Tab-separated table of C-alpha atoms and ligand atoms in Angstrom:
chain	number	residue	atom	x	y	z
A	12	UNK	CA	-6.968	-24.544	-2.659
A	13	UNK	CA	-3.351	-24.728	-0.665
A	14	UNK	CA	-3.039	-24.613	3.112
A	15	UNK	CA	-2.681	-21.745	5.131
A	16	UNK	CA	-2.135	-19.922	8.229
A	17	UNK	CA	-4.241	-16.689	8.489
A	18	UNK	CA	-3.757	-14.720	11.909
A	19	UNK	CA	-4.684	-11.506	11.838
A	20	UNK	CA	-5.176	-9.866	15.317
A	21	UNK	CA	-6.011	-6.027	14.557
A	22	UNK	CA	-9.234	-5.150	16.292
A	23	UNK	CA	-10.850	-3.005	13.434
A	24	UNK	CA	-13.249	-0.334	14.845
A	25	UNK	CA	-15.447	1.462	11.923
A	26	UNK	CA	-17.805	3.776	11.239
A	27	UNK	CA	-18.696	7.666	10.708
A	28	UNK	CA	-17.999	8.994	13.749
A	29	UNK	CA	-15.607	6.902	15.453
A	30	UNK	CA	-12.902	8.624	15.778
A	31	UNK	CA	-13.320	9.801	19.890
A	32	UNK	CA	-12.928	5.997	20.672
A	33	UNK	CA	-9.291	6.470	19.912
A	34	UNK	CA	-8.069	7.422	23.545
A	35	UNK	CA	-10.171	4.392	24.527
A	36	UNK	CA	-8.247	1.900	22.793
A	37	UNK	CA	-4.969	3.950	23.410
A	38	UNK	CA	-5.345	4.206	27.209
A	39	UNK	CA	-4.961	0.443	28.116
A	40	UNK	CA	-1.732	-0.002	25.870
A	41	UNK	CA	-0.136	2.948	27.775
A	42	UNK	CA	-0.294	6.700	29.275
A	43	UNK	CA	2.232	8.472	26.588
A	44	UNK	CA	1.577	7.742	23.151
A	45	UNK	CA	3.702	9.327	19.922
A	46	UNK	CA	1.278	10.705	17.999
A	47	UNK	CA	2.622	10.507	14.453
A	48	UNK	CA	1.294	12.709	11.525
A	49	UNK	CA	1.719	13.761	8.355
A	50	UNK	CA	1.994	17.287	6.433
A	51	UNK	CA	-0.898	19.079	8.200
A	52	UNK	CA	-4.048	18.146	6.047
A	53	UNK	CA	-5.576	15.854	9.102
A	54	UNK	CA	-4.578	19.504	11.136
A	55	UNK	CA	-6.805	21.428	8.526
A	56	UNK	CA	-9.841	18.853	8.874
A	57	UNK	CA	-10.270	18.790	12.164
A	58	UNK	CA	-8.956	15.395	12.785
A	59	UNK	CA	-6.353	15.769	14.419
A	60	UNK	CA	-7.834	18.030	17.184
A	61	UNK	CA	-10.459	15.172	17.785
A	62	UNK	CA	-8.161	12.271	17.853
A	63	UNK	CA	-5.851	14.458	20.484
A	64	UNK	CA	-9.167	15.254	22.850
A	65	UNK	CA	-9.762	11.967	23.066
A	66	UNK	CA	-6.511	10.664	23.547
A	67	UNK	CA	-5.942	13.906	26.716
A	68	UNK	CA	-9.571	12.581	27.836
A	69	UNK	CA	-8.604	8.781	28.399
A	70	UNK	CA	-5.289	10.191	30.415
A	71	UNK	CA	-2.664	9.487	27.660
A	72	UNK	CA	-0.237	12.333	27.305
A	73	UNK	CA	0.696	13.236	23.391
A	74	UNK	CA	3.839	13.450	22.222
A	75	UNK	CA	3.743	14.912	18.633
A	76	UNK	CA	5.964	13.838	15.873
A	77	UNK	CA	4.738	15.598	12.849
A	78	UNK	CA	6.190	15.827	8.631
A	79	UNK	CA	5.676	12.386	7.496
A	80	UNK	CA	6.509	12.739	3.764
A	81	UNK	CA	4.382	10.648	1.187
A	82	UNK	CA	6.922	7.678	0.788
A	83	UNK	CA	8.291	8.123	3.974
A	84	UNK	CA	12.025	8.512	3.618
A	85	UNK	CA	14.577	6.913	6.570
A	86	UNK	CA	16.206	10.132	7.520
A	87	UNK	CA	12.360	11.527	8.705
A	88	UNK	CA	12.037	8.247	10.683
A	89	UNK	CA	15.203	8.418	12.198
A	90	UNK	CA	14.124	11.331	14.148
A	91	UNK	CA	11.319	9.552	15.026
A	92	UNK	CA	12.798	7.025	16.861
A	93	UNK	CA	15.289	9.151	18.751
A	94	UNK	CA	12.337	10.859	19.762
A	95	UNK	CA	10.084	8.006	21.091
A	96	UNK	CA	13.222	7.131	22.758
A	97	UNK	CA	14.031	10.494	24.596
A	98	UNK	CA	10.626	11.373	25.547
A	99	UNK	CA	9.295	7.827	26.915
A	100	UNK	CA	6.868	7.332	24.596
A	101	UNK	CA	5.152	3.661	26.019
A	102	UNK	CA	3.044	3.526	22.486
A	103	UNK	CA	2.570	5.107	19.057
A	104	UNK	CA	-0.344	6.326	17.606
A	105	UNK	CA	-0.163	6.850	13.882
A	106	UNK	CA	-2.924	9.366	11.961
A	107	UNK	CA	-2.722	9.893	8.200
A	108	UNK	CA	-2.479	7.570	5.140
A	109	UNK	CA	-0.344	5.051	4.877
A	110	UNK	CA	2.857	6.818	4.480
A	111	UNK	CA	2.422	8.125	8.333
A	112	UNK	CA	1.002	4.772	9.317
A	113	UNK	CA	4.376	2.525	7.857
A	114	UNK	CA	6.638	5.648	9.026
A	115	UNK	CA	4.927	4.668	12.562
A	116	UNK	CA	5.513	1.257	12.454
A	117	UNK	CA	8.931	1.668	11.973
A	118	UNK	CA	9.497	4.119	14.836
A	119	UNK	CA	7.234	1.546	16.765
A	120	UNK	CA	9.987	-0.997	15.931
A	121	UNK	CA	13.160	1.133	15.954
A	122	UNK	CA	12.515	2.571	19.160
A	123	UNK	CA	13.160	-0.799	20.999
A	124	UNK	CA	16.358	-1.488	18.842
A	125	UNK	CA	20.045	-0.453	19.862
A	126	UNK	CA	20.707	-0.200	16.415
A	127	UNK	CA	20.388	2.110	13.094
A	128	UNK	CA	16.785	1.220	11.503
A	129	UNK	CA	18.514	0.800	8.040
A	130	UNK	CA	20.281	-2.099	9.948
A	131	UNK	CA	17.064	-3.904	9.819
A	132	UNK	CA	16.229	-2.726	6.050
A	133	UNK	CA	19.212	-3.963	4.848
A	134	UNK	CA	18.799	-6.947	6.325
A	135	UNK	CA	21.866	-6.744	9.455
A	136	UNK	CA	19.903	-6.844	12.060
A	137	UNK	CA	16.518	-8.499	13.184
A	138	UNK	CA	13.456	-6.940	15.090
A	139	UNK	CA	12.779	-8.714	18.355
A	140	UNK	CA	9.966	-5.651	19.984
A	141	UNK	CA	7.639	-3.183	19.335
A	142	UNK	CA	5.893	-0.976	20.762
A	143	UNK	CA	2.143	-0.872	20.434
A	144	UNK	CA	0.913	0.845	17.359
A	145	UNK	CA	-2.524	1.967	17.150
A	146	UNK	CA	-3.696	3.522	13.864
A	147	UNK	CA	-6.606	6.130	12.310
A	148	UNK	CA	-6.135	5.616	8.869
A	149	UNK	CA	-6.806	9.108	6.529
A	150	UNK	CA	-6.588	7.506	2.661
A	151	UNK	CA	-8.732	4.395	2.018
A	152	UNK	CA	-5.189	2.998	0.033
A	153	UNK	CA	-2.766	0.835	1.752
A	154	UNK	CA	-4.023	-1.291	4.108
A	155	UNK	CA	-1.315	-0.737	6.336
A	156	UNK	CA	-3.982	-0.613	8.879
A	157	UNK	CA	-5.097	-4.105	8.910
A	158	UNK	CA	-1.211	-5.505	7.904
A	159	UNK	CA	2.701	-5.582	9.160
A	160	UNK	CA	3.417	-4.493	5.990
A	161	UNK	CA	5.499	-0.962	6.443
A	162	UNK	CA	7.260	0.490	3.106
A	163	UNK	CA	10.251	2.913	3.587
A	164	UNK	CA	12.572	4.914	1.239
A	165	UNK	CA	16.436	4.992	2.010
A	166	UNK	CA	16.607	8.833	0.683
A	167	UNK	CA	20.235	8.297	0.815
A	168	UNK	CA	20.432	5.261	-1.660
A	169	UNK	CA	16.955	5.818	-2.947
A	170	UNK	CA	16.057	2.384	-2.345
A	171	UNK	CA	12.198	1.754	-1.220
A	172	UNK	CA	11.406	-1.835	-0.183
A	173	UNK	CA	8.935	-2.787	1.557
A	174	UNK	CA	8.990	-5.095	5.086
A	175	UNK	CA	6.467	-7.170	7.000
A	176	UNK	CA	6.267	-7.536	10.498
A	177	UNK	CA	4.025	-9.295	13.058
A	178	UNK	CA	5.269	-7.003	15.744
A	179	UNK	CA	4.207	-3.998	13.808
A	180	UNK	CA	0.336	-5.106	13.407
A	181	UNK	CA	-1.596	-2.606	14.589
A	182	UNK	CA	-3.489	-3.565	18.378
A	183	UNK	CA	-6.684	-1.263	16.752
A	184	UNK	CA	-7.600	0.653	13.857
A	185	UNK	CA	-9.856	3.360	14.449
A	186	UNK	CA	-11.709	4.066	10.701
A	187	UNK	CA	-14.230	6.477	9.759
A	188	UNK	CA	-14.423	6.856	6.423
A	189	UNK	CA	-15.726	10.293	6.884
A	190	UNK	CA	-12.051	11.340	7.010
A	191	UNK	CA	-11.113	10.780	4.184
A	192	UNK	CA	-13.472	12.981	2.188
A	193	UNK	CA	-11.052	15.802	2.082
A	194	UNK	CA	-8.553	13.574	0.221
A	195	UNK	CA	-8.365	15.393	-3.299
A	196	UNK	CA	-10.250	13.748	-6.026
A	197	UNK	CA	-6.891	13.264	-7.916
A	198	UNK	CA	-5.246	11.079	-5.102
A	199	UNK	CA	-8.360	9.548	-4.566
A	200	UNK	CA	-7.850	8.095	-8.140
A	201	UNK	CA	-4.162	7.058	-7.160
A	202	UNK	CA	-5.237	5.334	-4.112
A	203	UNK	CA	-8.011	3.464	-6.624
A	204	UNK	CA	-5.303	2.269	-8.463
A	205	UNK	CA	-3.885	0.832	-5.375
A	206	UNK	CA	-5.991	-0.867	-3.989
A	207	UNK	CA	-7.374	-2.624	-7.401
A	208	UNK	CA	-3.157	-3.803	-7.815
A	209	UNK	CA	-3.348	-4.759	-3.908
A	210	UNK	CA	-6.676	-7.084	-4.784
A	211	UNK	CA	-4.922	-8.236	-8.238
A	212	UNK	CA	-1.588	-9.060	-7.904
A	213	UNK	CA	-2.053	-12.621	-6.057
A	214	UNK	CA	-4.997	-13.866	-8.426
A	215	UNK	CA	-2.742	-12.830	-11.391
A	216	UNK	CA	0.456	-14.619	-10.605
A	217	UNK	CA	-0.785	-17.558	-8.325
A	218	UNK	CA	-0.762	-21.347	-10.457
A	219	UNK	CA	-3.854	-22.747	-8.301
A	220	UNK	CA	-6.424	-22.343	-10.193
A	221	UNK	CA	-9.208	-24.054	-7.699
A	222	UNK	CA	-9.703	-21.266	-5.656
A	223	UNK	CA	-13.483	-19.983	-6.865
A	224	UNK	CA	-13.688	-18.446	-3.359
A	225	UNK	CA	-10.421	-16.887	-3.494
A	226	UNK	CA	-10.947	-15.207	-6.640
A	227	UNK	CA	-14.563	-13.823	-5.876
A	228	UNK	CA	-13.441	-12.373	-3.138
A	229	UNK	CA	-10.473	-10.210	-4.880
A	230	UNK	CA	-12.820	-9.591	-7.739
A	231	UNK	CA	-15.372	-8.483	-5.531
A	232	UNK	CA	-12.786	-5.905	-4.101
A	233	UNK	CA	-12.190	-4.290	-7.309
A	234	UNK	CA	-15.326	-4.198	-8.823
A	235	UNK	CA	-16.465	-2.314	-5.545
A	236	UNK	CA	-13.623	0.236	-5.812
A	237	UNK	CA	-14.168	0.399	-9.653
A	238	UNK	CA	-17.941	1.624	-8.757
A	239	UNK	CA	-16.961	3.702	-5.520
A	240	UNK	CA	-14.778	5.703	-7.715
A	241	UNK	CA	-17.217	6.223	-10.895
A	242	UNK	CA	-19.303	7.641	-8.022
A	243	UNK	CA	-16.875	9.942	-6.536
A	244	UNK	CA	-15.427	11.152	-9.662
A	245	UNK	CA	-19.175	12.486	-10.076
A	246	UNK	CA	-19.879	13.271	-6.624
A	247	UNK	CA	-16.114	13.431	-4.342
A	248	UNK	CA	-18.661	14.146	-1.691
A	249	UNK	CA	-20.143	11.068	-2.018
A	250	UNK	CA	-19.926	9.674	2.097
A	251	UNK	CA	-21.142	5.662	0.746
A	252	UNK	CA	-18.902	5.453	-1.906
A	253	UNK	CA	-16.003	7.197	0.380
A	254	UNK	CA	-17.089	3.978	3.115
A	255	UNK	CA	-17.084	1.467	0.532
A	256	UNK	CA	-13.834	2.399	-0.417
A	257	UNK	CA	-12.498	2.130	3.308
A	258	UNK	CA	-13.470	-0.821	3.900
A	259	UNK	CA	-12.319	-2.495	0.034
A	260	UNK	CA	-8.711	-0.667	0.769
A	261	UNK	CA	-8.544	-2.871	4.278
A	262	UNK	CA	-9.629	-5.887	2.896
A	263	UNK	CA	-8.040	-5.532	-0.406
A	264	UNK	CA	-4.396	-6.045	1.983
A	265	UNK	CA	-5.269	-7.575	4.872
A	266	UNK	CA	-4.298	-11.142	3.747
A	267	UNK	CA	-7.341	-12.444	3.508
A	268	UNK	CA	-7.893	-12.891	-0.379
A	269	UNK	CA	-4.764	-14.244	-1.022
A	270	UNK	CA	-5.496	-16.857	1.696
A	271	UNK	CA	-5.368	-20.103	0.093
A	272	UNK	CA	-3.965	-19.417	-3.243
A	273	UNK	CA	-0.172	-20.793	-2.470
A	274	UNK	CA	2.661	-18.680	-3.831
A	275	UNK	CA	2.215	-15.628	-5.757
A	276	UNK	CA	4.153	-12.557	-6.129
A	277	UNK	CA	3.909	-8.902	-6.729
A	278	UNK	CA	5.440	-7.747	-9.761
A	279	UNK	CA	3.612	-4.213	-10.255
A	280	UNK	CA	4.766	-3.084	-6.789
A	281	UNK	CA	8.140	-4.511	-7.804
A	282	UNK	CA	8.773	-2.491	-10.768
A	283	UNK	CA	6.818	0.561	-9.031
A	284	UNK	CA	8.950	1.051	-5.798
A	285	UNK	CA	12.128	1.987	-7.499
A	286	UNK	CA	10.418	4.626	-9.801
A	287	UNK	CA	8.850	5.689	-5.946
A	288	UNK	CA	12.253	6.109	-4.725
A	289	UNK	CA	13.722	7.132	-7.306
A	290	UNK	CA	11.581	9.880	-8.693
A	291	UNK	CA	9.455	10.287	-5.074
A	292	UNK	CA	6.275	9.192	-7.784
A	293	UNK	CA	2.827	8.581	-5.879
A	294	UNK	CA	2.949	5.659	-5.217
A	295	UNK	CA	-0.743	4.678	-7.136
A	296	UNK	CA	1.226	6.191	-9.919
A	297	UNK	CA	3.790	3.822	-10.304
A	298	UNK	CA	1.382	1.308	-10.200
A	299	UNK	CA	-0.476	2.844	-13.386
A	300	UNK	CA	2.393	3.122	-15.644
A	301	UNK	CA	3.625	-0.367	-14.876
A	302	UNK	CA	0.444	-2.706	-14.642
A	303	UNK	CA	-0.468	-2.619	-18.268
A	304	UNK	CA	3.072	-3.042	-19.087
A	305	UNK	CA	3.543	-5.814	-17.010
A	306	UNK	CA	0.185	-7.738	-18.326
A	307	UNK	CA	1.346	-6.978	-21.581
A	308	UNK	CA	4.878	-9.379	-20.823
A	309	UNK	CA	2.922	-11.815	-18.613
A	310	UNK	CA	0.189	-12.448	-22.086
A	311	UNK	CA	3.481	-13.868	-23.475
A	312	UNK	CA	4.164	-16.364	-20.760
A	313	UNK	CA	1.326	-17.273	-18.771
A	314	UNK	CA	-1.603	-15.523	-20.089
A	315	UNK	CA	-4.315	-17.562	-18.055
A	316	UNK	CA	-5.069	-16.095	-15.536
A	317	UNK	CA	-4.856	-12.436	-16.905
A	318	UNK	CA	-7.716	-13.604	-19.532
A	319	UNK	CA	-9.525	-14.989	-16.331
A	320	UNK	CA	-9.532	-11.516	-14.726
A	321	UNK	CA	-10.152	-9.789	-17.899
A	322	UNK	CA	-13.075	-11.816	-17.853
A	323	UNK	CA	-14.595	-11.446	-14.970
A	324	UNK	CA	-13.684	-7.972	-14.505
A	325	UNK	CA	-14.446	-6.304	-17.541
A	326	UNK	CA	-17.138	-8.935	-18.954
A	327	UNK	CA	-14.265	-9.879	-22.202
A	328	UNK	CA	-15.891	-12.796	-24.327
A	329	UNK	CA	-13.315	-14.769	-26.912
A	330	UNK	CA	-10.412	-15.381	-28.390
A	331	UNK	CA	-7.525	-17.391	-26.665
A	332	UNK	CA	-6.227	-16.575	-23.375
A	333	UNK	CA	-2.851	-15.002	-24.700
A	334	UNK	CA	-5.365	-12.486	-26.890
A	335	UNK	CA	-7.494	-12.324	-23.877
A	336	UNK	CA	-4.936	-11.217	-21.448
A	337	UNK	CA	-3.762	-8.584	-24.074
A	338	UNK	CA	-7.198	-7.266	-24.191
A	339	UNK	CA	-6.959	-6.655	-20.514
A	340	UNK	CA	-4.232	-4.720	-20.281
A	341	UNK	CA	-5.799	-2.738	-22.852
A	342	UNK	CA	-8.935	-2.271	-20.976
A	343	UNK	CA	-7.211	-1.459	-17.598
A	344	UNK	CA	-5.570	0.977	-19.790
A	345	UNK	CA	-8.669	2.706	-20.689
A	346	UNK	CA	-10.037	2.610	-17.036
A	347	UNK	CA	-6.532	4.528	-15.748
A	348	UNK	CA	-7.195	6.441	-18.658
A	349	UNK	CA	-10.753	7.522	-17.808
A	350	UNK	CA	-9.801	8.257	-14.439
A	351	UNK	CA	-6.521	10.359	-15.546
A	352	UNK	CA	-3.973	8.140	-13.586
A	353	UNK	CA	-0.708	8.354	-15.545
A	354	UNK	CA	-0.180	6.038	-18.038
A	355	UNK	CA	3.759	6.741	-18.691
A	356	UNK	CA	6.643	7.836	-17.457
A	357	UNK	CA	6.103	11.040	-18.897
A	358	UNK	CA	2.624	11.697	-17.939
A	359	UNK	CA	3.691	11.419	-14.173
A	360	UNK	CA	6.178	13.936	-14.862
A	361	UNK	CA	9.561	11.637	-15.721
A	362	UNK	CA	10.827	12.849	-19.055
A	363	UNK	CA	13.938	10.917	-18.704
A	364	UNK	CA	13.567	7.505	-16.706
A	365	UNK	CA	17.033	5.990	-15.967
A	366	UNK	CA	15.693	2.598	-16.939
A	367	UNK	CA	18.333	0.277	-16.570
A	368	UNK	CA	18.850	1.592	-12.862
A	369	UNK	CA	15.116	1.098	-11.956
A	370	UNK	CA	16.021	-2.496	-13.216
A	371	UNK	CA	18.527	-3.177	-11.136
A	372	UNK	CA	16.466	-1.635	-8.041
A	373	UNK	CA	13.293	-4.095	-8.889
A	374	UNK	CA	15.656	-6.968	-9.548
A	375	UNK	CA	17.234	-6.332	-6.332
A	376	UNK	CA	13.200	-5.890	-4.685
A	377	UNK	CA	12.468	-9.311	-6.397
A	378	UNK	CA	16.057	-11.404	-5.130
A	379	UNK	CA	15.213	-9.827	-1.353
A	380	UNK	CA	11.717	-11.318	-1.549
A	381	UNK	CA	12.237	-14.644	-3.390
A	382	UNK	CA	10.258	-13.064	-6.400
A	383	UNK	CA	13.009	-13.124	-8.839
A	384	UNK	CA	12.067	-16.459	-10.577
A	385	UNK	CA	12.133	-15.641	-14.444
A	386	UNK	CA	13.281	-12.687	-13.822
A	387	UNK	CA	16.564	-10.657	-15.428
A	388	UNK	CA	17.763	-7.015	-15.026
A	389	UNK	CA	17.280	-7.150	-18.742
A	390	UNK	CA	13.613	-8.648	-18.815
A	391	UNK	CA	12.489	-6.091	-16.145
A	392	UNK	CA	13.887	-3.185	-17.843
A	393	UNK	CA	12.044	-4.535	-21.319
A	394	UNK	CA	8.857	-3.786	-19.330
A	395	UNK	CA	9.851	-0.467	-18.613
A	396	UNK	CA	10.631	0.386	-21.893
A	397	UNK	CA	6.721	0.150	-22.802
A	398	UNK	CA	5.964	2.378	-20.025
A	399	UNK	CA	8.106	5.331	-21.716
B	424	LIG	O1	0.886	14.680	4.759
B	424	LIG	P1	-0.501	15.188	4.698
B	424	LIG	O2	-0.620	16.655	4.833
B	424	LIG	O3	-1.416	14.436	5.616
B	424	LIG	O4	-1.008	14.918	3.182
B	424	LIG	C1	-1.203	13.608	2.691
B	424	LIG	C2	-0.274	13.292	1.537
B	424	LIG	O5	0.125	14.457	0.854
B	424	LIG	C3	-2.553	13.527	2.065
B	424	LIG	N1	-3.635	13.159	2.985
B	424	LIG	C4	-3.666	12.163	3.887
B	424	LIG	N2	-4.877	12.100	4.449
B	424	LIG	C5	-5.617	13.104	3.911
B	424	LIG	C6	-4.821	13.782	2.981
B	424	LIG	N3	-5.267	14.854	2.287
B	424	LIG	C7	-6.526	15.256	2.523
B	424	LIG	N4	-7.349	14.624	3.376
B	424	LIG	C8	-6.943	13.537	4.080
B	424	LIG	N5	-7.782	12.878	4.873
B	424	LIG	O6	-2.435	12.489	1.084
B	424	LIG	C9	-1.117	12.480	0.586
B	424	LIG	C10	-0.647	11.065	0.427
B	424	LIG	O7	-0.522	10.456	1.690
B	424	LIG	P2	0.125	9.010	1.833
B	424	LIG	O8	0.091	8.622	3.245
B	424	LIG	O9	1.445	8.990	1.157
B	424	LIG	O10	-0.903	8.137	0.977
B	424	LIG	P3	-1.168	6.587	0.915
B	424	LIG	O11	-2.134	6.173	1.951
B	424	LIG	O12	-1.496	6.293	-0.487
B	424	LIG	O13	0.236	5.871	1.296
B	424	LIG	C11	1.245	5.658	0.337
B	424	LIG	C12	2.458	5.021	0.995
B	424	LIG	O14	2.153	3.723	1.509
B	424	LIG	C13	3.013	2.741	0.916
B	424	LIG	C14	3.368	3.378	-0.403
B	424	LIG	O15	4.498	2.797	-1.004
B	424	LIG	C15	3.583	4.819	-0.024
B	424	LIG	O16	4.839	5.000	0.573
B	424	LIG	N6	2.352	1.427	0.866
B	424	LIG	C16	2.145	0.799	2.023
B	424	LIG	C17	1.604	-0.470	2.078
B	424	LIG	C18	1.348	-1.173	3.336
B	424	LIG	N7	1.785	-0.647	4.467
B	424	LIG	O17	0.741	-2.250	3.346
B	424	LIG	C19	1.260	-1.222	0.857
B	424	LIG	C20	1.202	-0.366	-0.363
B	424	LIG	O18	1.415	-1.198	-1.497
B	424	LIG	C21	2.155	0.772	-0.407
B	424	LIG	O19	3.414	0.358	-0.892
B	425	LIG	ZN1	0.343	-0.609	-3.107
């Protein structure tokens, strides 16, 4: 195991039936909150309503900022900001999945810049405040509730990278899982998908390979989401599963699995942004076509610790680890396929990917974060030539 920092300061508060301690935690971080939101569905289930009488009930005057788009796009936040700015807004409040909650975050942070936002995407200008973010996650996906992690899409480039942020962690997350059981059974699968890359991504590409702890806990996470969504593609109803899920999403992003594990990267995220921004593809999506793909070029380098997840995930005996790890792409084929998350470009609705520009968009993704190490334009774009 490698050293580490782990400092994670977001007071987590979960449970069915949580949701009316939001003006609670809201009230001592300030008396007009932003309350951010998405397209309406939290409107529809009632959420919203509750989250707003509790917030009115603990004395904090909403603000609404409504239309958060799934991969929240710049020119949406922009107005954001200008209006956390203009009304006074002394805290935000973000309620939704994680495309409202990273929207949030930004506005959190661009409302205490002079500065355009993209400034700070493009890497110009530097964050130095934020205000308070509190957030009532809808989707058990992202994590974004228990991270500084906040992922936005230049809709005028159509470049999506994603940033990370102390100053952005959330002060409290208010969860009930009960929320999210109007979530289609569809995007439910997507935000499977998710999570299982979110709890794979460092076991697969870190090179320390004496972290037993490490890697129960990751595999833990997925085998819990692989059972939570068996049971809700029989039952979406299902409230355990639904809480399971919650919980696995946090902890699946949170940094605490990767704690320990020394340097490791995210290639399926990597490959799957561009195709986000690009095509506005769920974002679970992306992670479908590419993962397989991906595995499928790693088996050829560094197989090892692809056959060790194959292994312990889906019980593969034999063989060396290069056949191994080829196996397991096949078999997380089969489990995207079982759950009908798409497993090409075409199945998510892209009949002609522009592949060498998605290329040059994750080899751009991988220089900003230091992940480009055997990396080429050319090399990325053979992996997306096996997604077609
Ligand atoms: O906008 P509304 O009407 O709310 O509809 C949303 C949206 O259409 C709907 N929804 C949300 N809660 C619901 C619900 N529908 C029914 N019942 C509910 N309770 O779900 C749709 C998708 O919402 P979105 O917020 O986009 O989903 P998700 O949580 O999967 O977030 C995806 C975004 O997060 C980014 C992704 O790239 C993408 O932009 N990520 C953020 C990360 C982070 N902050 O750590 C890490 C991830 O890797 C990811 O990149
Ligand atoms: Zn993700």
């Amino acid at each position: 195991m490698q050293s580490f920092v782990y400092h994670n300061p977001t007071k987590i508060i979960f449970g069915v039936g949580v949701l009316d301690r939001t003006g609670a935690e809201a009230s001592v971080l300030g008396k007009r909150a932003l309350l951010v939101t998405g397209g309406g569905s939290i409107r529809r289930s009632g959420v919203y309503g509750t989250i707003r009488a509790s917030l009115e009930a603990a004395g904090v005057e909403v603000v609404d900022f409504s239309g958060v788009e799934p991969n929240p796009k710049l020119s949406h936040l922009r107005q954001g900001i200008e209006l956390a700015k203009s009304s006074g807004a002394e805290l935000i409040v973000a309620a939704g999945g994680g495309s409202v909650m990273d929207e949030a975050k930004a506005i959190a942070a661009g409302a205490c810049m002079d500065s355009d936002f993209n400034d700070y995407l493009t890497g110009k200008a530097s964050l130095s405040a934020a205000l308070p973010v509190i957030t009532v996650p809808t989707v058990a996906a992202t994590g974004s509730e228990m991270n500084g992690v906040f992922v936005i899409t230049n809709d005028e480039t159509r470049v999506k990278n994603g940033m990370a942020h102390d100053l952005v962690r959330p002060m409290a997350s208010i969860m009930d899982p009960a929320t999210t059981a109007t979530i289609p059974l569809d995007y439910t699968v997507l935000a499977a998908v998710d999570i299982v890359s979110h709890a794979t991504e460092g076991t697969l590409t870190q090179t320390d390979s004496e972290t037993p702890l490490q890697d129960g806990l990751a595999d833990t996470v997925v085998r819990t989401v692989m059972d939570c969504i068996q049971r809700l593609m029989a039952d979406p109803g299902d409230l355990a599963a639904r809480t399971n899920m919650m919980w696995a999403s946090t902890l699946a992003w949170n940094g605490l699995c990767p704690a320990g594990i020394g340097p490791w990267a995210k290639p399926c995220h990597m490959l799957g942004h561009p195709i986000g921004a690009m095509y506005n593809t769920l974002h679970g999506a992306t992670l479908s076509i590419v993962t397989p793909a991906w595995m499928e070029h790693q088996a050829e380098i560094d197989p090892a610790r692809i056959a060790r997840w194959g292994r312990s995930i889906f019980g593969l005996t034999g063989g060396d680890d290069r056949t191994l790890a080829l196996t397991t792409a096949t078999a997380l084929r089969g489990w995207y396929q079982n759950l009908g998350a798409p497993l090409t470009f075409a199945q998510a609705g892209i009949q002609s990917p522009d592949l060498g520009g998605l290329a040059e968009r994750s080899m751009n993704i991988a220089r900003s974060k230091g992940e480009d190490k055997g990396w080429s334009t050319a090399t990325l774009r053979s992996v997306l030539e096996r997604c077609v």
